[in-house]
XYZ file of C-alpha atoms in Angstrom:
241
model
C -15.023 45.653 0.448
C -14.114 42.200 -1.402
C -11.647 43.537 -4.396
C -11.243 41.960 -7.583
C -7.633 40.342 -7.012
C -9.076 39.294 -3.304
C -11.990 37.371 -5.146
C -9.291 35.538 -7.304
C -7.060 34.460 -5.397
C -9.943 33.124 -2.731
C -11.442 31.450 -6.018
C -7.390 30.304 -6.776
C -7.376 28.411 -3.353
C -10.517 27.230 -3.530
C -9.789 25.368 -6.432
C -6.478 23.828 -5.592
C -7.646 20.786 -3.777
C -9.910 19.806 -7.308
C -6.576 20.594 -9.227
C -4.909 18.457 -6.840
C -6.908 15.937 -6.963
C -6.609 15.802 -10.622
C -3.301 15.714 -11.267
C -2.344 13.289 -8.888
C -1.746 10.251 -10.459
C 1.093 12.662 -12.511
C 3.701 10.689 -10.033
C 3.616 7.707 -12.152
C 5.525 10.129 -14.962
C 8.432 9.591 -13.005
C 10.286 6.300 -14.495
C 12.199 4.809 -11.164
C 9.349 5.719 -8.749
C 6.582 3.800 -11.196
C 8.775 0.727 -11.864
C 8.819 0.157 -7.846
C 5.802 1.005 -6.778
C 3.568 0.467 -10.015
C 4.773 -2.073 -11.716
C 2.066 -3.020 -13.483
C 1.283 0.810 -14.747
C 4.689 0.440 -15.878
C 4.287 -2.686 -17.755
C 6.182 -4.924 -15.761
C 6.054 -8.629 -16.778
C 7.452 -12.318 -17.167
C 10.792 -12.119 -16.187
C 12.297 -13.500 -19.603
C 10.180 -12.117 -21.305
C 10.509 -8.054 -23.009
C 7.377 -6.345 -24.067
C 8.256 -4.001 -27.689
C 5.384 -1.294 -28.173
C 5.125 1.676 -30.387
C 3.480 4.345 -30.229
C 1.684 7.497 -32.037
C 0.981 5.449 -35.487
C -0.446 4.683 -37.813
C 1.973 6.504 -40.510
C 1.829 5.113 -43.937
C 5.110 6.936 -44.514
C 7.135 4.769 -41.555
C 5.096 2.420 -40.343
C 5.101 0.109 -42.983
C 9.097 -0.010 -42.545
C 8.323 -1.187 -39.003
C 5.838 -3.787 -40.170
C 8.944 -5.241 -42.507
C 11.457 -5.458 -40.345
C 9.607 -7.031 -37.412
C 8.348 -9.450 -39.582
C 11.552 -10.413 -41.265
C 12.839 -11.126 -37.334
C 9.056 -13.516 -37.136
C 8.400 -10.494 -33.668
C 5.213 -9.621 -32.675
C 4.885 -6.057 -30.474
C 1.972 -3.732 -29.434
C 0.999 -0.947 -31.301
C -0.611 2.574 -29.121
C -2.593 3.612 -32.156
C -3.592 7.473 -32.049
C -7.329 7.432 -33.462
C -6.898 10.207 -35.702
C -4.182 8.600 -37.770
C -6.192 5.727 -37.761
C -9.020 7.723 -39.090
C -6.297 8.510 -41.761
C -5.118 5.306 -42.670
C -7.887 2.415 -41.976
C -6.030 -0.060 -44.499
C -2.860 0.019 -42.207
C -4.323 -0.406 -39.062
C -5.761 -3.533 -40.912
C -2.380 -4.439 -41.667
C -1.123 -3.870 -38.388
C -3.568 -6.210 -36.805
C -3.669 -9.212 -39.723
C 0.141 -9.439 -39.386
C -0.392 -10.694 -35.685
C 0.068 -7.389 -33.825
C -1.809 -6.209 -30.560
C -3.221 -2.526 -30.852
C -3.731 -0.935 -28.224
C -4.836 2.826 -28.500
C -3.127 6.677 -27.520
C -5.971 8.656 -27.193
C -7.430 10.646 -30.035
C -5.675 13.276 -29.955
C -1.666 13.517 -28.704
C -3.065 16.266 -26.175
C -1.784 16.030 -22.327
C -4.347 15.006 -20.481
C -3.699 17.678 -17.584
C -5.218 20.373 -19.527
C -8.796 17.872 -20.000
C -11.659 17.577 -17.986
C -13.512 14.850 -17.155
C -15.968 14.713 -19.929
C -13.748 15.315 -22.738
C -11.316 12.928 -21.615
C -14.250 10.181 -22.027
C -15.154 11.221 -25.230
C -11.247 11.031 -26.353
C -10.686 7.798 -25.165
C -14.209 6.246 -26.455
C -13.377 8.002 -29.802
C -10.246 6.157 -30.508
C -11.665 3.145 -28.860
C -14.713 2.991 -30.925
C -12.594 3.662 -34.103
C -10.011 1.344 -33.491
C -12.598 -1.454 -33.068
C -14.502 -0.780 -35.531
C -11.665 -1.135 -38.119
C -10.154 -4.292 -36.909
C -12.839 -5.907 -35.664
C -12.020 -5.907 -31.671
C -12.313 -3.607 -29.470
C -8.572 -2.352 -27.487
C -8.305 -3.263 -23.911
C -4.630 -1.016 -23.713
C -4.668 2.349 -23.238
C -1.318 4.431 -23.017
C -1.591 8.335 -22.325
C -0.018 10.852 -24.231
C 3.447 11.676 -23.041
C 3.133 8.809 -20.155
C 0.959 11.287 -17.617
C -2.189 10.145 -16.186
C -4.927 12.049 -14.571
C -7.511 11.032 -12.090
C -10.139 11.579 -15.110
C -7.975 9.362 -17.473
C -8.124 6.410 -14.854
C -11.781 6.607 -14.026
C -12.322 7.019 -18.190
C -10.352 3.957 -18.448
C -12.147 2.002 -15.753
C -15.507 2.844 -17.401
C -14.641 2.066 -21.255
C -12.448 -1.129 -20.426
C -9.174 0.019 -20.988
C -6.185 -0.965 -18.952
C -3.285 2.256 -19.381
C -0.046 0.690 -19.495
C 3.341 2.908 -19.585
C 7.181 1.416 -19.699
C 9.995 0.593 -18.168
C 12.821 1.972 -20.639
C 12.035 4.077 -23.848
C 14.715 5.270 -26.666
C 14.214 8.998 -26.690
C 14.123 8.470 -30.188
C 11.531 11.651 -30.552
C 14.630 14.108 -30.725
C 16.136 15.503 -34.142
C 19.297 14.257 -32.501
C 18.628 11.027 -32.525
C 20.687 7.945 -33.786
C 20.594 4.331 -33.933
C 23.430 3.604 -31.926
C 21.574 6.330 -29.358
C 18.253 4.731 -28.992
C 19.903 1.529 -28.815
C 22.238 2.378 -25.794
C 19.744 4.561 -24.178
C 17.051 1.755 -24.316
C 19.865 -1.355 -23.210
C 20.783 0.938 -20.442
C 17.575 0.375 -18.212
C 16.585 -3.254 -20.409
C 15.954 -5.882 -18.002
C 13.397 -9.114 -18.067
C 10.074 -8.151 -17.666
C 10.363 -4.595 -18.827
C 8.781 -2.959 -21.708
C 9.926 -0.615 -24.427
C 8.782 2.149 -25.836
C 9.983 3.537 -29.194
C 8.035 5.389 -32.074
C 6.536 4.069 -35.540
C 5.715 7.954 -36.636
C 7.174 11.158 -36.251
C 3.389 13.224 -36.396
C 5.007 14.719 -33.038
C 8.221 14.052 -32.915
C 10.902 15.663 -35.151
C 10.767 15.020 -38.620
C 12.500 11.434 -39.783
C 12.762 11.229 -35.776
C 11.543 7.409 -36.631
C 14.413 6.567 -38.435
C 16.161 6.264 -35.575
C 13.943 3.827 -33.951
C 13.882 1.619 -37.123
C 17.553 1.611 -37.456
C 17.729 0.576 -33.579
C 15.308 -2.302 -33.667
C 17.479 -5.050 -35.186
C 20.459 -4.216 -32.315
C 17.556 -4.260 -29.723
C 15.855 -7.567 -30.717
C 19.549 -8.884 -31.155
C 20.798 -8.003 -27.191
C 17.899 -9.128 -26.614
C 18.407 -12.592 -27.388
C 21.753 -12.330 -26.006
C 20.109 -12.136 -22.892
C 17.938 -14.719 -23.225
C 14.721 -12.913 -23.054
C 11.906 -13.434 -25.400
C 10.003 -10.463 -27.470
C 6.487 -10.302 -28.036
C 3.424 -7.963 -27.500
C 2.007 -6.990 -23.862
C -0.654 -9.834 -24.071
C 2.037 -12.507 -24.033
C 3.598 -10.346 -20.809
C 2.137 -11.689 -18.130
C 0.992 -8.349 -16.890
């Protein structure tokens, strides 16, 4: 006689090589592996050249901050807009993209991607598409996944709606209530080199509250060794990618 736990765990195994499947394009989370094998996944470009890209905005209460101080330095970067924050705030995302800025989108919702089928992982990524585009006017060809982890689902959703995901090279960890300036900005210079890209945060909607501040007051010491190395900063469309 087949017994409960029996049917389980024969339903368990059956299953695995579908889970598998799914979650196997979770390797690119890990940083060194992606940058050697995937380098264009992980945003690798022009050689002088640094990609700057934020992500999990729009927040009228810190990205506008952002917005200021890149333009005061006359930088352009690439915004991974989360489509319900730019549900919230249509007029910024205007801003965002009439000040010269690529946008580029994060998904809907800030939801890892493991936990979402096929289907809903379609409808996510056309949501925030569809939004995004309708507010500025194009449609976003760059697509970044929430917390950097791909599925199978969220490539072949990609493929279908246009969207090419691109991750980083070097990020600040400037999520983290113990977060500084002079922390992002060593943490980020640490793995800097021409062609990479770098991820830091415009809004703390999941981070740690004021987390952003910590970005901000990194960016002018970032853009600054930058130059001191002789590598340009601009968006990922001027990356060569």
């Amino acid at each position: 006689m087949t017994t409960p736990v029996r049917l389980l765990r024969t339903a368990a195994f059956a299953t695995l090589p579908a889970l598998a499947l799914h979650a196997a394009p979770v390797i690119s989370t890990f940083g060194p592996l992606r940058n050697r094998v995937m380098p264009r996944l992980a945003g690798r470009g022009r050689a002088d050249h640094v990609a700057l890209t934020f992500d999990d905005g729009p927040d009228p209460l810190s990205t506008p901050f952002f917005l200021r101080a890149l333009d005061e330095r006359r930088v352009r970067a690439t915004f991974f807009l989360l489509g319900c924050q730019a549900r919230r705030s249509p007029g910024l995302v205007r801003e965002i993209a009439a000040a010269g800025h690529e946008i580029g989108i994060h998904g809907w919702l800030h939801r890892p991607l493991l936990l979402r089928g096929p289907r809903a992982t379609h409808d996510d990524f056309a949501r925030a598409r569809d939004t995004v585009g309708a507010l500025t006017g194009q449609a976003p060809r760059l697509f970044r996944p929430p917390y950097g982890v791909m599925s199978t689902a969220a490539h072949l959703a990609a493929r279908r709606l246009g969207l090419t995901p691109v991750l980083w090279t070097c990020w600040g960890e400037d999520w983290t209530a113990r977060a500084t300036p002079d922390s992002v900005h060593r943490t980020v210079v640490r793995d800097l080199d021409g062609g990479g890209t770098i991820l830091l945060h415009d809004s703390d909607c999941t981070s740690a509250p004021g987390a952003w501040r910590s970005a901000l007051g990194a960016l002018p010491r970032l853009l600054d060794s930058c130059d001191q190395r002789g590598l340009a900063v601009g968006p990922l469309r001027e990356h060569g990618i």
